[in-house]
Tab-separated table of C-alpha atoms in Angstrom:
chain	number	residue	atom	x	y	z
X	38	MET	CA	-19.653	-12.450	-8.767
X	39	ASN	CA	-18.612	-13.878	-12.076
X	40	THR	CA	-19.209	-12.432	-15.144
X	41	GLU	CA	-22.700	-13.683	-16.094
X	42	GLN	CA	-23.941	-12.582	-12.638
X	43	VAL	CA	-22.517	-9.046	-12.976
X	44	ILE	CA	-24.214	-8.788	-16.544
X	45	THR	CA	-27.242	-10.227	-15.512
X	46	TYR	CA	-27.341	-7.345	-11.996
X	47	ILE	CA	-26.672	-4.573	-14.233
X	48	LYS	CA	-29.495	-5.526	-16.538
X	49	GLU	CA	-31.979	-6.407	-14.184
X	50	ASN	CA	-31.336	-3.289	-12.145
X	51	SER	CA	-31.487	-1.285	-15.498
X	52	ILE	CA	-27.910	0.270	-14.590
X	53	GLN	CA	-26.782	2.970	-17.112
X	54	LYS	CA	-23.443	3.878	-15.897
X	55	VAL	CA	-20.663	2.660	-13.746
X	56	LYS	CA	-17.434	3.775	-12.419
X	57	PHE	CA	-13.805	2.325	-12.560
X	58	ALA	CA	-10.434	2.800	-11.624
X	59	PHE	CA	-6.820	1.400	-11.794
X	60	ALA	CA	-3.584	2.211	-9.541
X	61	ASP	CA	-0.932	3.898	-11.272
X	62	ILE	CA	2.675	3.434	-9.829
X	63	ASP	CA	1.987	5.359	-6.779
X	64	GLY	CA	-1.019	3.478	-5.811
X	65	ILE	CA	-3.450	6.651	-6.790
X	66	LEU	CA	-6.335	5.248	-8.636
X	67	ARG	CA	-7.352	7.022	-12.147
X	68	GLY	CA	-10.524	6.145	-13.530
X	69	LYS	CA	-13.487	6.992	-15.254
X	70	VAL	CA	-17.392	6.859	-15.419
X	71	ILE	CA	-18.594	5.235	-18.134
X	72	SER	CA	-21.807	4.138	-19.836
X	73	VAL	CA	-22.905	0.303	-19.543
X	74	GLN	CA	-22.364	0.096	-23.287
X	75	LYS	CA	-18.700	0.887	-23.290
X	76	LEU	CA	-18.348	-1.439	-20.372
X	77	MET	CA	-19.766	-4.257	-22.185
X	78	ASP	CA	-17.890	-3.476	-25.512
X	79	GLY	CA	-14.658	-3.504	-23.607
X	80	LEU	CA	-14.845	-6.626	-21.785
X	81	GLN	CA	-13.049	-8.768	-24.401
X	82	ASN	CA	-10.518	-6.080	-26.172
X	83	GLY	CA	-10.251	-3.873	-23.069
X	84	ILE	CA	-10.416	-0.112	-22.942
X	85	GLY	CA	-8.211	2.499	-24.163
X	86	PHE	CA	-6.631	4.855	-21.680
X	87	CYS	CA	-4.096	7.314	-22.399
X	88	ASP	CA	-0.924	5.955	-21.081
X	89	VAL	CA	0.413	9.422	-19.388
X	90	VAL	CA	-1.176	7.850	-16.509
X	91	PHE	CA	2.353	5.648	-16.171
X	92	GLY	CA	4.432	8.538	-17.525
X	93	TRP	CA	3.602	11.134	-14.842
X	94	ASP	CA	4.028	11.389	-10.890
X	95	SER	CA	1.551	11.933	-8.383
X	96	THR	CA	1.141	15.779	-9.169
X	97	ASP	CA	0.536	15.109	-12.880
X	98	VAL	CA	4.129	16.180	-14.005
X	99	THR	CA	5.739	14.110	-16.672
X	100	TYR	CA	9.082	12.126	-16.150
X	101	ASP	CA	11.901	12.829	-18.505
X	102	ASN	CA	13.488	9.746	-17.648
X	103	VAL	CA	11.294	6.796	-18.362
X	104	GLN	CA	10.950	4.843	-21.774
X	105	LEU	CA	7.871	3.367	-21.484
X	106	THR	CA	5.977	6.232	-22.431
X	107	GLY	CA	6.587	9.931	-23.078
X	108	TRP	CA	6.784	12.725	-25.658
X	109	HIS	CA	8.983	10.311	-27.755
X	110	THR	CA	5.894	7.757	-28.113
X	111	GLY	CA	3.169	10.242	-28.277
X	112	TYR	CA	1.469	8.962	-25.373
X	113	PRO	CA	-0.879	6.875	-27.058
X	114	ASP	CA	-3.671	4.756	-25.541
X	115	LYS	CA	-2.904	1.377	-23.683
X	116	GLN	CA	-5.507	-1.150	-23.408
X	117	CYS	CA	-6.851	-1.714	-19.624
X	118	TYR	CA	-8.884	-4.372	-18.788
X	119	ILE	CA	-11.720	-4.497	-15.845
X	120	ASP	CA	-11.892	-7.063	-13.735
X	121	LEU	CA	-15.755	-7.919	-13.009
X	122	SER	CA	-14.702	-10.196	-9.877
X	123	THR	CA	-14.018	-6.720	-8.063
X	124	MET	CA	-17.506	-5.176	-8.385
X	125	ARG	CA	-18.837	-3.516	-5.230
X	126	THR	CA	-21.298	-0.623	-5.233
X	127	VAL	CA	-20.482	2.824	-3.761
X	128	PRO	CA	-22.560	3.404	-0.746
X	129	TRP	CA	-22.127	7.254	-0.365
X	130	GLN	CA	-22.331	7.976	-4.290
X	131	ASP	CA	-25.914	6.496	-4.975
X	132	ASN	CA	-24.686	2.870	-4.999
X	133	ILE	CA	-23.042	3.209	-8.451
X	134	PRO	CA	-21.415	0.009	-9.472
X	135	PHE	CA	-17.381	0.358	-9.354
X	136	PHE	CA	-14.821	-2.181	-10.826
X	137	LEU	CA	-10.937	-2.266	-10.434
X	138	ALA	CA	-8.999	-2.515	-13.609
X	139	ASP	CA	-5.369	-3.600	-14.543
X	140	TYR	CA	-3.039	-3.882	-17.743
X	141	THR	CA	-3.203	-7.499	-18.040
X	142	GLY	CA	-4.563	-8.768	-21.409
X	143	PRO	CA	-6.280	-11.842	-22.250
X	144	ASP	CA	-2.715	-13.274	-23.389
X	145	ASN	CA	-1.645	-12.552	-19.953
X	146	LYS	CA	0.841	-10.269	-21.196
X	147	ALA	CA	1.271	-7.243	-18.862
X	148	LEU	CA	2.326	-3.756	-18.941
X	149	PRO	CA	5.782	-3.443	-16.639
X	150	ALA	CA	4.282	-0.420	-15.051
X	151	CYS	CA	1.155	-1.839	-13.624
X	152	SER	CA	1.260	-2.528	-10.163
X	153	ARG	CA	-2.057	-4.469	-9.844
X	154	SER	CA	-0.362	-6.714	-12.659
X	155	LEU	CA	2.616	-7.412	-11.242
X	156	LEU	CA	0.914	-8.690	-7.728
X	157	LYS	CA	-1.191	-10.967	-10.234
X	158	GLN	CA	1.761	-12.485	-11.305
X	159	ILE	CA	3.656	-13.195	-7.774
X	160	ALA	CA	0.176	-14.399	-6.560
X	161	LYS	CA	-0.063	-16.908	-9.580
X	162	GLN	CA	3.698	-17.969	-8.551
X	163	CYS	CA	2.307	-18.650	-5.188
X	164	THR	CA	-0.869	-20.775	-6.402
X	165	ASP	CA	1.496	-22.923	-8.649
X	166	MET	CA	3.971	-23.560	-5.443
X	167	GLY	CA	0.774	-24.961	-3.937
X	168	TYR	CA	0.056	-22.286	-1.358
X	169	HIS	CA	-2.668	-20.092	-0.484
X	170	ALA	CA	-1.276	-16.529	0.644
X	171	GLU	CA	-3.565	-14.636	3.243
X	172	PHE	CA	-2.954	-11.042	3.350
X	173	ALA	CA	-4.140	-7.850	5.227
X	174	GLN	CA	-2.744	-4.099	5.349
X	175	GLU	CA	-3.618	-1.830	8.545
X	176	PHE	CA	-3.138	1.793	8.121
X	177	GLU	CA	-2.820	4.920	10.362
X	178	TRP	CA	-3.725	8.386	8.998
X	179	PHE	CA	-4.154	11.880	10.168
X	180	ASN	CA	-7.603	14.137	9.837
X	181	PHE	CA	-7.944	17.615	9.751
X	182	ASN	CA	-10.938	20.059	9.623
X	183	GLU	CA	-9.871	21.390	6.442
X	184	THR	CA	-10.835	21.016	2.522
X	185	PRO	CA	-9.187	21.217	-0.408
X	186	GLN	CA	-9.385	24.680	-0.599
X	187	THR	CA	-8.503	25.970	2.680
X	188	LEU	CA	-5.547	23.500	2.355
X	189	GLN	CA	-4.233	25.166	-0.770
X	190	GLN	CA	-5.216	28.912	0.861
X	191	LYS	CA	-2.948	28.009	3.996
X	192	GLY	CA	-0.308	26.788	1.946
X	193	PHE	CA	-0.663	23.205	3.988
X	194	ALA	CA	0.733	25.052	7.198
X	195	ASN	CA	-1.312	25.642	10.393
X	196	MET	CA	-3.936	23.123	9.887
X	197	GLU	CA	-6.354	22.286	12.035
X	198	PRO	CA	-6.187	18.564	13.286
X	199	LEU	CA	-9.698	17.061	13.757
X	200	SER	CA	-9.121	16.825	17.835
X	201	PRO	CA	-6.452	18.214	19.615
X	202	GLY	CA	-3.855	16.269	21.804
X	203	MET	CA	-2.471	12.940	22.208
X	204	PHE	CA	-5.388	10.605	22.822
X	205	GLY	CA	-4.607	7.072	21.355
X	206	TYR	CA	-7.236	4.294	21.851
X	207	SER	CA	-9.475	7.225	23.004
X	208	ILE	CA	-13.251	6.465	23.320
X	209	LEU	CA	-13.794	10.185	24.405
X	210	ARG	CA	-12.093	11.944	21.294
X	211	THR	CA	-14.392	9.513	18.619
X	212	SER	CA	-17.335	10.475	20.602
X	213	GLN	CA	-16.745	13.902	19.516
X	214	ASN	CA	-16.802	13.081	15.882
X	215	SER	CA	-18.890	10.093	16.049
X	216	ALA	CA	-20.946	10.605	12.684
X	217	PHE	CA	-17.575	10.311	10.784
X	218	TYR	CA	-16.194	7.744	13.076
X	219	TYR	CA	-18.962	5.492	12.314
X	220	ASP	CA	-19.517	6.431	8.449
X	221	LEU	CA	-15.831	5.235	7.970
X	222	PHE	CA	-16.687	1.769	9.861
X	223	ASN	CA	-20.215	1.293	8.148
X	224	LEU	CA	-19.592	2.842	4.837
X	225	LEU	CA	-16.530	0.612	4.198
X	226	THR	CA	-17.941	-2.436	5.301
X	227	GLU	CA	-20.774	-1.782	3.061
X	228	PHE	CA	-17.966	-1.526	0.327
X	229	ASN	CA	-16.907	-4.610	0.481
X	230	ILE	CA	-13.548	-3.261	3.091
X	231	PRO	CA	-14.816	-4.999	6.021
X	232	ILE	CA	-12.719	-3.496	9.194
X	233	GLU	CA	-11.847	-5.817	11.825
X	234	GLY	CA	-10.932	-2.466	14.350
X	235	LEU	CA	-10.712	1.257	14.239
X	236	HIS	CA	-9.495	3.410	16.701
X	237	THR	CA	-7.735	6.492	17.596
X	238	GLU	CA	-3.954	6.463	17.628
X	239	THR	CA	-1.588	8.554	19.667
X	240	GLY	CA	-1.610	11.734	18.163
X	241	PRO	CA	-3.735	14.861	17.165
X	242	GLY	CA	-6.610	13.699	14.667
X	243	VAL	CA	-5.057	10.470	14.109
X	244	TYR	CA	-6.985	6.746	13.352
X	245	GLU	CA	-5.891	3.518	12.691
X	246	ALA	CA	-7.961	0.978	10.895
X	247	ALA	CA	-6.991	-2.844	10.288
X	248	ILE	CA	-8.857	-4.554	7.280
X	249	ALA	CA	-9.996	-8.023	7.536
X	250	HIS	CA	-7.581	-10.537	5.974
X	251	SER	CA	-8.331	-12.385	2.905
X	252	GLU	CA	-6.644	-13.642	-0.409
X	253	VAL	CA	-3.706	-11.612	-1.197
X	254	LEU	CA	-4.826	-10.024	-4.488
X	255	ASP	CA	-8.305	-9.009	-3.292
X	256	ALA	CA	-6.581	-8.000	0.274
X	257	ALA	CA	-4.303	-5.736	-1.867
X	258	ASP	CA	-7.516	-4.308	-3.837
X	259	LYS	CA	-8.845	-3.610	-0.641
X	260	ALA	CA	-6.004	-1.560	0.758
X	261	VAL	CA	-5.932	0.444	-2.423
X	262	LEU	CA	-9.617	1.271	-2.220
X	263	PHE	CA	-9.477	2.025	1.291
X	264	LYS	CA	-7.181	4.939	1.245
X	265	THR	CA	-9.505	6.820	-1.373
X	266	ALA	CA	-12.653	5.667	0.291
X	267	VAL	CA	-11.529	7.237	3.322
X	268	LYS	CA	-10.821	10.469	1.937
X	269	GLU	CA	-13.899	10.493	-0.186
X	270	ILE	CA	-16.028	9.821	3.072
X	271	ALA	CA	-13.846	12.281	5.131
X	272	TYR	CA	-14.661	15.111	2.362
X	273	ARG	CA	-18.428	14.594	3.101
X	274	HIS	CA	-17.876	15.720	6.677
X	275	GLY	CA	-15.720	18.658	5.791
X	276	ILE	CA	-12.625	16.448	6.885
X	277	ALA	CA	-9.129	15.945	4.818
X	278	ALA	CA	-7.460	12.686	5.280
X	279	THR	CA	-3.708	12.260	4.783
X	280	PHE	CA	-2.037	9.372	4.383
X	281	MET	CA	1.764	10.782	4.192
X	282	ALA	CA	4.076	8.761	6.093
X	283	LYS	CA	4.923	11.650	8.354
X	284	TRP	CA	3.413	15.028	7.904
X	285	ASN	CA	4.923	16.596	11.271
X	286	GLN	CA	8.314	16.266	12.509
X	287	ASP	CA	7.195	16.357	16.129
X	288	LEU	CA	4.404	13.479	15.778
X	289	PRO	CA	4.464	9.765	15.154
X	290	GLY	CA	4.534	8.745	11.690
X	291	CYS	CA	1.583	6.780	9.786
X	292	SER	CA	2.454	3.018	9.197
X	293	GLY	CA	0.967	0.610	6.770
X	294	HIS	CA	2.026	-2.903	8.172
X	295	ILE	CA	1.424	-6.028	6.120
X	296	HIS	CA	0.237	-8.948	7.780
X	297	GLN	CA	0.708	-12.631	5.885
X	298	SER	CA	0.500	-16.259	6.171
X	299	LEU	CA	0.700	-19.236	3.776
X	300	TRP	CA	-2.121	-21.747	3.999
X	301	THR	CA	-3.216	-24.961	2.240
X	302	LYS	CA	-4.643	-24.466	-1.105
X	303	ASP	CA	-8.240	-25.306	1.047
X	304	ARG	CA	-7.195	-23.232	3.443
X	305	SER	CA	-7.489	-25.395	6.221
X	306	GLU	CA	-4.018	-25.409	7.535
X	307	ASN	CA	-1.677	-22.339	8.584
X	308	LEU	CA	1.519	-23.568	7.253
X	309	PHE	CA	3.243	-20.891	9.207
X	310	TYR	CA	2.614	-22.795	12.468
X	311	ASP	CA	4.475	-25.904	14.097
X	312	ASP	CA	3.219	-26.499	17.539
X	313	LYS	CA	6.413	-28.387	18.191
X	314	ASP	CA	9.185	-25.426	17.519
X	315	VAL	CA	9.997	-23.192	20.516
X	316	ASN	CA	8.322	-20.310	18.676
X	317	LYS	CA	5.714	-22.035	17.051
X	318	MET	CA	7.048	-21.349	13.820
X	319	SER	CA	7.145	-24.110	11.085
X	320	GLU	CA	10.459	-24.248	8.710
X	321	LEU	CA	8.235	-23.027	6.089
X	322	HIS	CA	7.632	-20.015	7.943
X	323	LYS	CA	11.473	-19.423	8.694
X	324	GLN	CA	12.400	-19.748	5.031
X	325	TYR	CA	9.800	-17.230	4.188
X	326	LEU	CA	10.966	-14.866	6.946
X	327	ALA	CA	14.596	-15.187	5.759
X	328	GLY	CA	13.657	-14.427	2.332
X	329	GLN	CA	12.157	-11.122	3.427
X	330	LEU	CA	15.146	-10.476	5.523
X	331	TYR	CA	17.464	-11.268	2.693
X	332	CYS	CA	15.574	-9.204	-0.216
X	333	LEU	CA	14.968	-6.425	2.209
X	334	PRO	CA	17.900	-3.961	1.108
X	335	HIS	CA	17.042	-4.948	-2.761
X	336	LEU	CA	13.517	-4.043	-2.399
X	337	LEU	CA	13.173	-1.166	-0.114
X	338	PRO	CA	11.475	1.355	-2.343
X	339	MET	CA	8.583	-0.904	-2.815
X	340	TYR	CA	8.012	-0.495	0.947
X	341	ALA	CA	9.097	2.938	1.236
X	342	PRO	CA	8.516	4.673	-2.067
X	343	THR	CA	8.494	8.520	-0.952
X	344	ILE	CA	10.603	11.261	0.258
X	345	ASN	CA	8.781	11.362	3.004
X	346	SER	CA	8.923	7.756	3.986
X	347	TYR	CA	12.320	8.125	5.310
X	348	LYS	CA	11.232	10.683	7.930
X	349	ARG	CA	9.153	7.986	9.345
X	350	LEU	CA	12.257	5.441	9.093
X	351	VAL	CA	14.166	6.744	12.112
X	352	GLU	CA	14.972	5.624	15.628
X	353	GLY	CA	12.500	5.845	18.385
X	354	ALA	CA	9.426	6.465	15.952
X	355	TRP	CA	7.586	3.395	16.226
X	356	ALA	CA	9.205	2.604	13.027
X	357	PRO	CA	12.176	-0.052	11.896
X	358	THR	CA	15.615	1.144	10.827
X	359	THR	CA	17.544	-2.321	10.908
X	360	ILE	CA	17.105	-5.747	9.383
X	361	THR	CA	15.697	-7.292	12.393
X	362	TRP	CA	13.349	-9.725	13.391
X	363	GLY	CA	11.561	-10.666	16.612
X	364	ILE	CA	8.690	-12.421	18.499
X	365	ASP	CA	6.100	-9.475	19.101
X	366	ASN	CA	8.647	-7.073	18.906
X	367	ARG	CA	7.348	-3.476	17.602
X	368	THR	CA	10.897	-2.280	17.306
X	369	THR	CA	12.274	-4.735	14.411
X	370	ALA	CA	11.476	-4.827	10.763
X	371	LEU	CA	9.724	-7.954	10.658
X	372	ARG	CA	7.397	-9.149	13.747
X	373	VAL	CA	6.237	-12.710	14.331
X	374	ILE	CA	3.035	-13.120	15.658
X	375	ASN	CA	2.643	-16.516	17.310
X	376	THR	CA	-0.458	-16.506	19.535
X	377	SER	CA	-2.537	-19.220	18.268
X	378	LYS	CA	-2.604	-21.714	15.097
X	379	THR	CA	-4.858	-19.894	13.066
X	380	ALA	CA	-3.413	-16.294	13.821
X	381	THR	CA	0.389	-17.122	13.702
X	382	ARG	CA	1.618	-14.659	11.127
X	383	LEU	CA	4.427	-12.520	9.981
X	384	GLU	CA	3.891	-8.602	10.270
X	385	THR	CA	6.408	-6.662	7.704
X	386	ARG	CA	6.579	-3.501	9.511
X	387	ILE	CA	8.669	-1.207	7.105
X	388	PRO	CA	6.129	0.200	5.065
X	389	GLY	CA	4.031	3.296	5.905
X	390	SER	CA	0.642	4.423	4.872
X	391	ASP	CA	2.085	6.134	1.426
X	392	THR	CA	2.744	2.865	-0.074
X	393	ASN	CA	1.153	1.535	-3.212
X	394	PRO	CA	-0.524	-1.451	-1.425
X	395	TYR	CA	0.123	-3.707	-4.688
X	396	LEU	CA	3.632	-2.924	-4.653
X	397	ALA	CA	4.309	-3.133	-1.098
X	398	ILE	CA	2.362	-6.793	-0.565
X	399	ALA	CA	4.447	-8.082	-4.119
X	400	ALA	CA	7.735	-7.366	-2.300
X	401	ALA	CA	6.645	-9.168	0.920
X	402	LEU	CA	5.469	-12.241	-1.106
X	403	ALA	CA	7.752	-12.513	-3.831
X	404	SER	CA	10.683	-12.111	-0.933
X	405	GLY	CA	9.107	-14.556	1.056
X	406	LEU	CA	8.335	-17.107	-1.873
X	407	TYR	CA	12.108	-16.601	-2.764
X	408	GLY	CA	13.217	-17.822	0.669
X	409	ILE	CA	11.238	-20.835	0.306
X	410	LYS	CA	12.388	-21.661	-3.143
X	411	HIS	CA	15.946	-21.366	-1.917
X	412	LYS	CA	15.442	-22.881	1.266
X	413	LEU	CA	17.038	-19.953	3.039
X	414	LYS	CA	18.279	-20.679	6.490
X	415	LEU	CA	16.812	-18.316	9.277
X	416	ASP	CA	20.360	-17.957	10.662
X	417	THR	CA	20.058	-14.720	12.611
X	418	ALA	CA	18.439	-15.103	15.912
X	419	PRO	CA	15.531	-13.015	17.035
X	420	THR	CA	16.047	-9.528	18.424
X	421	ILE	CA	14.546	-9.757	22.143
X	422	ASP	CA	15.180	-6.347	22.997
X	423	ASN	CA	15.636	-2.855	21.370
X	424	GLY	CA	15.777	-3.567	17.240
X	425	TYR	CA	17.068	-0.396	16.971
X	426	GLN	CA	20.262	-1.037	18.494
X	427	ASN	CA	20.803	-4.528	16.905
X	428	LYS	CA	22.709	-3.467	13.480
X	429	SER	CA	24.476	-7.028	13.244
X	430	ASN	CA	22.192	-7.724	9.942
X	431	GLY	CA	22.850	-4.036	8.462
X	432	SER	CA	20.462	-1.040	8.711
X	433	LEU	CA	17.661	0.156	6.057
X	434	HIS	CA	18.878	2.670	3.633
X	435	ALA	CA	18.363	6.075	5.161
X	436	SER	CA	17.175	7.648	1.625
X	437	LEU	CA	14.903	7.209	-1.406
X	438	TYR	CA	18.017	7.897	-3.609
X	439	ASP	CA	20.144	5.256	-2.108
X	440	ALA	CA	17.240	2.777	-1.771
X	441	ALA	CA	16.131	3.656	-5.541
X	442	THR	CA	19.718	3.183	-6.693
X	443	ALA	CA	20.158	-0.042	-4.687
X	444	MET	CA	17.349	-1.355	-6.257
X	445	GLN	CA	18.058	-0.428	-9.898
X	446	GLN	CA	21.295	-2.153	-9.881
X	447	SER	CA	19.747	-5.303	-7.907
X	448	ALA	CA	20.024	-8.662	-9.747
X	449	ILE	CA	17.556	-10.185	-7.101
X	450	ALA	CA	14.918	-7.360	-7.754
X	451	LYS	CA	15.170	-7.960	-11.685
X	452	GLU	CA	14.967	-11.463	-11.087
X	453	LEU	CA	11.735	-11.188	-8.711
X	454	PHE	CA	9.929	-8.615	-10.932
X	455	GLY	CA	11.774	-8.425	-14.187
X	456	GLU	CA	14.030	-6.110	-15.911
X	457	GLY	CA	11.007	-3.788	-17.320
X	458	PHE	CA	9.458	-3.080	-14.021
X	459	VAL	CA	12.522	-2.707	-11.801
X	460	GLU	CA	13.769	0.122	-14.646
X	461	HIS	CA	10.535	1.742	-14.895
X	462	PHE	CA	9.844	1.928	-11.123
X	463	THR	CA	13.662	2.879	-10.036
X	464	ASN	CA	13.449	5.685	-12.482
X	465	THR	CA	10.252	7.227	-11.250
X	466	ARG	CA	11.827	7.166	-7.597
X	467	LEU	CA	15.048	8.693	-8.797
X	468	TRP	CA	12.703	11.469	-10.359
X	469	GLU	CA	11.139	11.928	-7.123
X	470	HIS	CA	14.509	12.331	-5.470
X	471	ARG	CA	15.515	14.746	-8.150
X	472	GLN	CA	12.285	16.927	-7.492
X	473	TYR	CA	12.977	17.133	-3.885
X	474	ALA	CA	16.844	18.299	-4.392
X	475	LYS	CA	16.170	21.347	-6.319
X	476	SER	CA	13.024	22.293	-4.124
X	477	VAL	CA	13.557	24.995	-0.968
X	478	SER	CA	12.267	24.084	2.293
X	479	ASP	CA	10.483	25.959	4.978
X	480	TRP	CA	13.282	24.639	7.076
X	481	GLU	CA	16.139	26.306	5.086
X	482	LEU	CA	14.307	29.700	4.765
X	483	LYS	CA	13.747	29.713	8.761
X	484	ARG	CA	17.405	28.383	9.241
X	485	TYR	CA	19.435	30.637	6.910
X	486	PHE	CA	17.288	33.400	5.532
X	487	GLU	CA	18.512	36.059	8.102
X	488	SER	CA	21.687	34.356	9.664
X	489	ILE	CA	23.599	33.204	6.547
């Protein structure tokens, strides 16, 4: 809907309140329910929102190492702007109208910490270069017969999975929880997050969903909304869903793979496809892929933003550890899918389900465009065997600290996203490392309590 259509819809349906939210640096939706009058008043000048939402971490603990906001600024309001084109109704909440917002003002100046604003800038660069970017993110996540209260009572230990055993692609297991399973598919689709496929993955209580592809910003919006929507639908069934990258060392991790391709502006031609090439890859596709390979060491925290992300990025765990690419090879960081002219695309396999989709997708698109702008050559051969063993082009950083430090010092990262964003984002990641470094884990207690 455009602005006029949204306003007409609200008036004709006598709507009294709406809901809106925006994503913080971790991709967590922060929002409010507001009156329709408040919505109308804020369309031009924005709606004030305390900027502490960009000054604290995922547990609402305030950072001590960022300059954008803090005790030194008094945590003032910053104006956020509702994007009326994102309107949808929430079918499991009495169809209340819902909108996404960001921190890009009418003058196109944006708050450096706003991830949606950042992706909008990269998407505009893509459009200005003459391309239409088509994206989709897919997610794996684990489900438990728990509630927020029981999780706290149990101290996040001895949790009961939704179903036992390793049942990937199981018809049997989904029939046991069919009300939840079909609610996910049906309600997400009603929420304008169309699902291409939904199935169990291998592991107790784990599902995977592929979201239908769309224009890049719309795809990221759907990915951000998907994670919160799944959790809300799960709550209705007495189920707790987690998008941690790796919740258990003995089980597979949860991916958040990104599928992408560039098309002509009228969407009539897939510019990644070339029938004459041995791998069906156009020169543009090769440059885009080369850009991602080149930029990957500089941008890894945007794909792997938490301490837990790096527990998933280990050998033999269906997640990459090396800077590699291949044709339909699931052991490499980048997987080329070339099954048909319309389906040819690149899959970036580094992200886990714990990503902020706006940042992960911005990293993928910006680095691909970097390769095109600089006409980078794809001078490494595709990996045709075990990508874990191919370290000829280097390996991924093994920890959040190493990855964040490299990004903080990277001229490439600052060129792509600006110094303001890089400084703020990497400082939040280094804060995350410091919180982990001073914690005492169950592993340490079990290993050292008696024996040392």
